[in-house]
Tab-separated table of C-alpha atoms in Angstrom:
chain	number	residue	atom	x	y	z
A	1	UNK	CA	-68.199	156.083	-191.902
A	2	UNK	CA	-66.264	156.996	-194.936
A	3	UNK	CA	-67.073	155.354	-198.614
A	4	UNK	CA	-63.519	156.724	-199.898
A	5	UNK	CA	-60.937	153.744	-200.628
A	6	UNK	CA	-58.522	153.895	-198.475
A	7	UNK	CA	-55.670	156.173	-199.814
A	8	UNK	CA	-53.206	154.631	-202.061
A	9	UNK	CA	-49.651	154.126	-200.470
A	10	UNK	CA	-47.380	155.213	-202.635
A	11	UNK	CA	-44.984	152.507	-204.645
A	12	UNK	CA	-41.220	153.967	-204.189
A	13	UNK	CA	-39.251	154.391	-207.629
A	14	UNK	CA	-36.846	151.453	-207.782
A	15	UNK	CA	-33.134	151.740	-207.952
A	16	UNK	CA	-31.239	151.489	-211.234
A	17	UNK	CA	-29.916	148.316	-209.938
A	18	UNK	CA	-33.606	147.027	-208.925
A	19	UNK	CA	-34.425	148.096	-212.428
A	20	UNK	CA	-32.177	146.041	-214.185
A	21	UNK	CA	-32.949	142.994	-212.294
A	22	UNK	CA	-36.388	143.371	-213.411
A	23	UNK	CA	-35.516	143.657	-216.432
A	24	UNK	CA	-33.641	140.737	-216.602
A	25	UNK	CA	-36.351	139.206	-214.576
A	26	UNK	CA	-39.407	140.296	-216.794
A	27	UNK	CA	-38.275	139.252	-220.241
A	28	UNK	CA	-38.099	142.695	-221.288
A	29	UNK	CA	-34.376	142.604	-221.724
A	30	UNK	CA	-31.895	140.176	-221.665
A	31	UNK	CA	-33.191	137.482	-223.825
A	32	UNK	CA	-36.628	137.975	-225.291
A	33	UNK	CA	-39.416	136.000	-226.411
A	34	UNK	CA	-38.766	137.927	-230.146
A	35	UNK	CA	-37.153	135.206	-232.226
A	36	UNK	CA	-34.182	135.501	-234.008
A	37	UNK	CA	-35.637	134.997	-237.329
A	38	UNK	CA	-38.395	137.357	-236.680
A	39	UNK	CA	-35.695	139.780	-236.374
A	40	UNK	CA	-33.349	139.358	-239.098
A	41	UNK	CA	-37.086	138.813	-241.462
A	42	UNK	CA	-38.133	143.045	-240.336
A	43	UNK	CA	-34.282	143.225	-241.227
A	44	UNK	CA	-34.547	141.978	-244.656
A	45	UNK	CA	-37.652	143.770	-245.495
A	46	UNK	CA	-36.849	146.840	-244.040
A	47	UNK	CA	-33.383	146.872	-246.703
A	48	UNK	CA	-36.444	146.250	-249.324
A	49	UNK	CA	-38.562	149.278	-248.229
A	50	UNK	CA	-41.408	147.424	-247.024
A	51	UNK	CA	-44.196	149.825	-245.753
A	52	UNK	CA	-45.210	146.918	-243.273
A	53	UNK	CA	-41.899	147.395	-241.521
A	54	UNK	CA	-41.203	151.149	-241.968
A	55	UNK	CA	-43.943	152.151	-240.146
A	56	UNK	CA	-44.273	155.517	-241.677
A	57	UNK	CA	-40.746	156.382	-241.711
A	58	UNK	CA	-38.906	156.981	-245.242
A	59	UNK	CA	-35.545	156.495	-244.079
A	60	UNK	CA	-33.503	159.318	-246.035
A	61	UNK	CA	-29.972	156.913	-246.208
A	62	UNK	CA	-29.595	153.708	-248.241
A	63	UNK	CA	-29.971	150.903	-245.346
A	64	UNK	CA	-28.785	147.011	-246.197
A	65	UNK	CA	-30.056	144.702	-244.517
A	66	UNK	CA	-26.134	144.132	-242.697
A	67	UNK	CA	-26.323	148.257	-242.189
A	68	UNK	CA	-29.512	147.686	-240.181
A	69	UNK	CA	-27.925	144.290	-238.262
A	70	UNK	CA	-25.366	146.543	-237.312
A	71	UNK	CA	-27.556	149.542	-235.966
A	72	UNK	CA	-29.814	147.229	-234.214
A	73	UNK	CA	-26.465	145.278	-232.762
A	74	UNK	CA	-25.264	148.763	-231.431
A	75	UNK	CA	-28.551	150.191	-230.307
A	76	UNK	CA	-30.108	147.369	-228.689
A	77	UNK	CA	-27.585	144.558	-227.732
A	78	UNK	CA	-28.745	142.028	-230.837
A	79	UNK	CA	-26.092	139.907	-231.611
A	80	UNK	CA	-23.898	140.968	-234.702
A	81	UNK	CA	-23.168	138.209	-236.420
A	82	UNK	CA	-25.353	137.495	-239.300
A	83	UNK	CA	-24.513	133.637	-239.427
A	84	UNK	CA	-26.659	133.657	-236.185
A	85	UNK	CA	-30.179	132.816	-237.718
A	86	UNK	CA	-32.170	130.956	-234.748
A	87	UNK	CA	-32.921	131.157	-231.230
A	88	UNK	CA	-34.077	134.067	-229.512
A	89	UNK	CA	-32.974	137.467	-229.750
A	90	UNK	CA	-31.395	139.806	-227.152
A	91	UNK	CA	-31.761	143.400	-225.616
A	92	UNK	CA	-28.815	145.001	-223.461
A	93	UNK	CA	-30.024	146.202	-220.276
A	94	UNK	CA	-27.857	148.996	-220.066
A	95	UNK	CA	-28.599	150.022	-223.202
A	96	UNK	CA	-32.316	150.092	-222.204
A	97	UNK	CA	-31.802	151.994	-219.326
A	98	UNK	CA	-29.726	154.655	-220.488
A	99	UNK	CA	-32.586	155.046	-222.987
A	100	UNK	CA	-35.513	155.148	-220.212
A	101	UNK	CA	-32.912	158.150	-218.767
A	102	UNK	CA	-33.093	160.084	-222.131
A	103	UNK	CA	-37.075	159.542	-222.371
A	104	UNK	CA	-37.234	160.662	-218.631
A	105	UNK	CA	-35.260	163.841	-219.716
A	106	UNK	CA	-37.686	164.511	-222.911
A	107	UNK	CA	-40.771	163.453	-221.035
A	108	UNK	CA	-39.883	166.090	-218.032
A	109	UNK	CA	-38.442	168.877	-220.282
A	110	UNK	CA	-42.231	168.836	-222.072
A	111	UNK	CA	-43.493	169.121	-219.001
A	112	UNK	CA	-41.610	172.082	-217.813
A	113	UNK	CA	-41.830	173.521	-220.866
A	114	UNK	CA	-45.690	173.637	-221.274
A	115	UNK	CA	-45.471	171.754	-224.635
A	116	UNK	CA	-48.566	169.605	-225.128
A	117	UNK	CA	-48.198	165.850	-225.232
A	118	UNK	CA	-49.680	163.540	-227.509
A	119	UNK	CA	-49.934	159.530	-226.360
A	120	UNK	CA	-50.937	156.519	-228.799
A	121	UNK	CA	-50.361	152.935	-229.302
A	122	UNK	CA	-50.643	149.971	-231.328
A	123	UNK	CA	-49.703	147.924	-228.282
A	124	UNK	CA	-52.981	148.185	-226.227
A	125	UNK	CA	-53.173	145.271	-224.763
A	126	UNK	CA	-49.417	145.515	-223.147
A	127	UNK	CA	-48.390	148.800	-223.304
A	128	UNK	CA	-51.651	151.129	-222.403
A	129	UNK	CA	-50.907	150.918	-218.686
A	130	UNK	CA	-47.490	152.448	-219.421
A	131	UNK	CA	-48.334	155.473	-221.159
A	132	UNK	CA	-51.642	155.830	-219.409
A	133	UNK	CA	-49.692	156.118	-216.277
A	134	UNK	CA	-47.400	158.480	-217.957
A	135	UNK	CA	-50.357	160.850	-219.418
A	136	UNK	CA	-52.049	160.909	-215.927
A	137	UNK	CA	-48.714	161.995	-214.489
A	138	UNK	CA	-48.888	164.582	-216.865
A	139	UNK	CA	-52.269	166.082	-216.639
A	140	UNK	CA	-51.164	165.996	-212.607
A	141	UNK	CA	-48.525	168.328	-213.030
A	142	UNK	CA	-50.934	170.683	-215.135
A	143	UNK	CA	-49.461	169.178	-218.405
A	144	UNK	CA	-51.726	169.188	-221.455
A	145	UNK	CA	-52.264	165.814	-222.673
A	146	UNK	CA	-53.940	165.814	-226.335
A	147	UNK	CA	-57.056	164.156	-227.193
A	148	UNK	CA	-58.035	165.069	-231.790
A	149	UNK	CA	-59.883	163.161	-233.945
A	150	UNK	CA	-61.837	161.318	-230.904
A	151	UNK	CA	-64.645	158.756	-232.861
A	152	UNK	CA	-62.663	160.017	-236.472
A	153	UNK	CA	-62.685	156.893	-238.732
A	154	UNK	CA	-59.709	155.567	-240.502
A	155	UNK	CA	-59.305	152.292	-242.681
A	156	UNK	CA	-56.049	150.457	-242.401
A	157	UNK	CA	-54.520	147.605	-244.256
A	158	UNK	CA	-54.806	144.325	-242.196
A	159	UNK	CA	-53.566	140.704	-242.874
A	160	UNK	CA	-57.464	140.411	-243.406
A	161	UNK	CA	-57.743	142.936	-246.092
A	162	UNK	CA	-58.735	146.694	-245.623
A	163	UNK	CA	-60.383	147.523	-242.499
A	164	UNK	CA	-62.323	150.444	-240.859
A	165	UNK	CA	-60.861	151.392	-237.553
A	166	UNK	CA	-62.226	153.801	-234.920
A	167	UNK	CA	-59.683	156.606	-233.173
A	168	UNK	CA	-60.252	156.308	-229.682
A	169	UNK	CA	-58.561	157.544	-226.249
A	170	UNK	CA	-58.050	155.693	-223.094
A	171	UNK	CA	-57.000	157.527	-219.982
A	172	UNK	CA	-55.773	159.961	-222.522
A	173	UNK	CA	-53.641	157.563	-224.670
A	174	UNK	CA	-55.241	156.966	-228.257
A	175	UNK	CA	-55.427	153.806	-230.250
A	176	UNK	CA	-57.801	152.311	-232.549
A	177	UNK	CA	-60.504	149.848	-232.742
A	178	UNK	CA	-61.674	147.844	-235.422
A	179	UNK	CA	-65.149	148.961	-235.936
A	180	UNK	CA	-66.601	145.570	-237.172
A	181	UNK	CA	-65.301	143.257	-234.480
A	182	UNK	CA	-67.420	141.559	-232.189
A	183	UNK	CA	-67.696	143.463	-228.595
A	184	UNK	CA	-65.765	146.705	-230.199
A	185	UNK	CA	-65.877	149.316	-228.029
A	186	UNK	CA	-64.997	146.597	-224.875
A	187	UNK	CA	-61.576	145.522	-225.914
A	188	UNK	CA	-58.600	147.379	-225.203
A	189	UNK	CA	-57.946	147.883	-228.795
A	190	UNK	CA	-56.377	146.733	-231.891
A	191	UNK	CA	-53.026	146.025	-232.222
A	192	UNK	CA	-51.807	148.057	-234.880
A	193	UNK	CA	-48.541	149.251	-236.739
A	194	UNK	CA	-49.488	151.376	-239.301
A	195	UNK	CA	-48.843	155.661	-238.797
A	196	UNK	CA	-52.321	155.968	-240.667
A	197	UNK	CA	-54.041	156.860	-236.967
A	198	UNK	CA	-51.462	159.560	-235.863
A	199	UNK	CA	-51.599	161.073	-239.301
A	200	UNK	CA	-55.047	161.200	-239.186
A	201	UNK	CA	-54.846	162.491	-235.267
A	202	UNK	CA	-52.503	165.035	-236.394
A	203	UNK	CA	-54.335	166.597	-239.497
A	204	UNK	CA	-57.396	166.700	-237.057
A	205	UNK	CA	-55.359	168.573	-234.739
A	206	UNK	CA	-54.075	171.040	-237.582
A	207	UNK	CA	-57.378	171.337	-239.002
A	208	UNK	CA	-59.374	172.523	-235.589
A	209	UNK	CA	-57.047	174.949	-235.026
A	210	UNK	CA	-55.566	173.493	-232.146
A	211	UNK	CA	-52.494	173.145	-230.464
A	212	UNK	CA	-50.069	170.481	-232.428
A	213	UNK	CA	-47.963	168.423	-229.828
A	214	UNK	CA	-44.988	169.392	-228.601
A	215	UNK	CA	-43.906	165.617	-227.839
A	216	UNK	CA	-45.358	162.695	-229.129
A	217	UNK	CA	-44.907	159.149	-226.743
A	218	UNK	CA	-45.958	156.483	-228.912
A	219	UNK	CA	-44.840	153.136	-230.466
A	220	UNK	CA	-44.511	151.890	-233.981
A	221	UNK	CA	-46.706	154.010	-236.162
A	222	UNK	CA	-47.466	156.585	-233.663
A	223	UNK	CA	-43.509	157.195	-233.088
A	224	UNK	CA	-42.486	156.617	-236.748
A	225	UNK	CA	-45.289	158.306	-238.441
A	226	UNK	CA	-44.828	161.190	-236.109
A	227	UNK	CA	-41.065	161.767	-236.343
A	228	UNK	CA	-41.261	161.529	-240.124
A	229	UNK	CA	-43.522	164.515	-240.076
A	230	UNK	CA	-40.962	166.532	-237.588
A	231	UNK	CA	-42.591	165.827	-234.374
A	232	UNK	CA	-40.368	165.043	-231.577
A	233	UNK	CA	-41.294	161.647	-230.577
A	234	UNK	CA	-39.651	159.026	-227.965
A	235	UNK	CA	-41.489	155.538	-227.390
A	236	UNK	CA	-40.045	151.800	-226.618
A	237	UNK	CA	-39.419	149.541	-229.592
A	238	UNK	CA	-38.751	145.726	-229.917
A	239	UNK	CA	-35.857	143.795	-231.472
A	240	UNK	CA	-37.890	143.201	-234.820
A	241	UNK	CA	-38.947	147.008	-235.094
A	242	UNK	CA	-36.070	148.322	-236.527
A	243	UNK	CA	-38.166	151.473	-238.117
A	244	UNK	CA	-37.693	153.670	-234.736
A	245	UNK	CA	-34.032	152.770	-234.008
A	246	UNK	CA	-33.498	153.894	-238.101
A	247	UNK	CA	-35.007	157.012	-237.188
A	248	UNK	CA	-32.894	157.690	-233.986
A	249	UNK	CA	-29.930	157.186	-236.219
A	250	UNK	CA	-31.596	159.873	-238.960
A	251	UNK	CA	-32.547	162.209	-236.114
A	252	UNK	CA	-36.488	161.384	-236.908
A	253	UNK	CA	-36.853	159.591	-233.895
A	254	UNK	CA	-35.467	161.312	-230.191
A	255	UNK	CA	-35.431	158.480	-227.925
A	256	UNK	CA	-36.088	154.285	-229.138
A	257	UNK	CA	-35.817	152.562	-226.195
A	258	UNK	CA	-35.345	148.996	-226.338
A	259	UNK	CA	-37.114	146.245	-224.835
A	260	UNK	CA	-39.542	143.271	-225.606
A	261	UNK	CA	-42.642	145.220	-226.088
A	262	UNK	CA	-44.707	142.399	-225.386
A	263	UNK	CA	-44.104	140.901	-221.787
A	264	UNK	CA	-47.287	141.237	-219.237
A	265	UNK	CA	-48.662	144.379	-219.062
A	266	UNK	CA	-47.973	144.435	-215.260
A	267	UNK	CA	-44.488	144.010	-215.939
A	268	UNK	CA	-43.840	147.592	-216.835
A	269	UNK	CA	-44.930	148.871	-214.046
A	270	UNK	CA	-42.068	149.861	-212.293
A	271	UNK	CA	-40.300	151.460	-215.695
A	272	UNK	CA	-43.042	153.536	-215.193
A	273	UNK	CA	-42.189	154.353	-212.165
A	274	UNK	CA	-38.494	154.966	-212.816
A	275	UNK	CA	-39.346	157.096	-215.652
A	276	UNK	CA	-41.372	159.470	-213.367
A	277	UNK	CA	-39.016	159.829	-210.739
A	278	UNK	CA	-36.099	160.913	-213.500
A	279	UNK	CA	-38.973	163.339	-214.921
A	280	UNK	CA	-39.642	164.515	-211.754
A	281	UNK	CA	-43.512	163.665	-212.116
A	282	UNK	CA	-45.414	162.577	-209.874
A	283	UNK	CA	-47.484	158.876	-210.112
């Protein structure tokens, strides 16, 4: 008698029109659980040049905060009018789709390419699944998926104060931990939004003598802090992360996609799927 599972069916790519139901569905687009003044607040500071909200990008054009309503209004469905200050925001559908096709495009083309692929996120707990799905898909089609500065130690500026974080790598998708909290190690990580990790990741990279990515899929600082330094980079981004969509717009960022970045990890499940199908990966 065989102790193998049984083998894994495989889960059909949905349609485009499946897609969008399920985003509609999900939370992840139509209207989101990001607040309206959360959004026009990363607005506001973003105008002022805060480093919270610029997540390693130093945006090369003067942006008011009305210049980045209007971007955000264009590139992810937000509404335009600034006399709207409450409720919850929006993300277009169809504007997140076509996006998902251009990350498809970029993911494949790395792929084909034999570029190596760096993964990280300050989303753990909702967003590893994604790219961990992604960077297995990868590494199946004889991809190189990148894995510097494993254990390297890097202190970041919390809400709490400084605080010593650990680089570490999940299913070949790096994050941090926070070294001092209880049960580190066990968690899936620390939510984080500063590019402090994928610099360090990076200069590790540089300084073994290994090979720099060719594409970077990340989120927040992994994405900004990246395309800042001229890597291409593609990741999703949420209604009050303006930083990436500012960076499409410069041509620091390749692909922002836009959706609520914080639905049920589950739930982006079958964007993975979609995504792999336009790559022509593999789950």
């Amino acid at each position: 008698m065989s102790l193998l599972p049984p083998p894994r069916t495989p889960v059909p790519s949905p349609s485009r029109a499946s897609l969008r139901a399920h985003l509609l569905a999900s939370g992840i687009a139509g209207p989101v659980a990001t607040t309206r003044e959360a959004s026009l607040r990363s607005y506001r500071l973003f105008a002022a040049r805060d480093p919270r909200v610029l997540l390693g990008l130093d945006p090369a054009g003067v942006w008011r905060e009305r210049d980045v309503l209007t971007l955000m209004a264009r590139r992810c469905g937000v509404s335009a009018d600034p006399r709207r200050r409450e409720g919850v925001d929006t993300v277009d559908p169809d504007r997140t789709l076509l996006a998902l096709d251009r990350f498809a495009v970029r993911l494949g083309r790395a792929v084909s390419d034999r570029r190596p692929v760096l993964f990280g996120t300050g989303h753990p707990h909702r967003l590893l699944g994604f790219y961990a799905a992604l960077s297995r898909a990868v590494s199946a089609a004889g991809g190189h998926v990148l894995t510097p500065a494993q254990g390297r130690s890097v202190d970041i500026t919390t809400r709490f104060g400084l605080r010593t974080h650990r680089i570490d790598y999940v299913q070949g998708v790096a994050l941090v931990r926070a070294e001092a909290a209880p049960g580190a190690g066990c968690e899936p990580g620390a939510h984080c939004h500063s590019p402090l990790p994928v610099r360090v990741v990076l200069g590790a990279a540089a300084e073994d003598g290994g090979p720099l990515p060719g594409l970077v899929v990340g989120d927040h600082g992994w994405a900004c802090g990246a395309g800042q330094l001229g890597f291409e980079t593609i990741g999703p981004a949420d209604t009050d992360d303006p930083a990436p969509f500012v960076g499409e717009a410069e041509g620091r960022v390749a692909v922002a996609v836009p959706l609520d970045d914080g639905v049920r990890s589950a739930c982006y499940e079958p964007l993975t799927r979609y995504v792999l199908n336009r790559a022509c990966l593999s789950p």
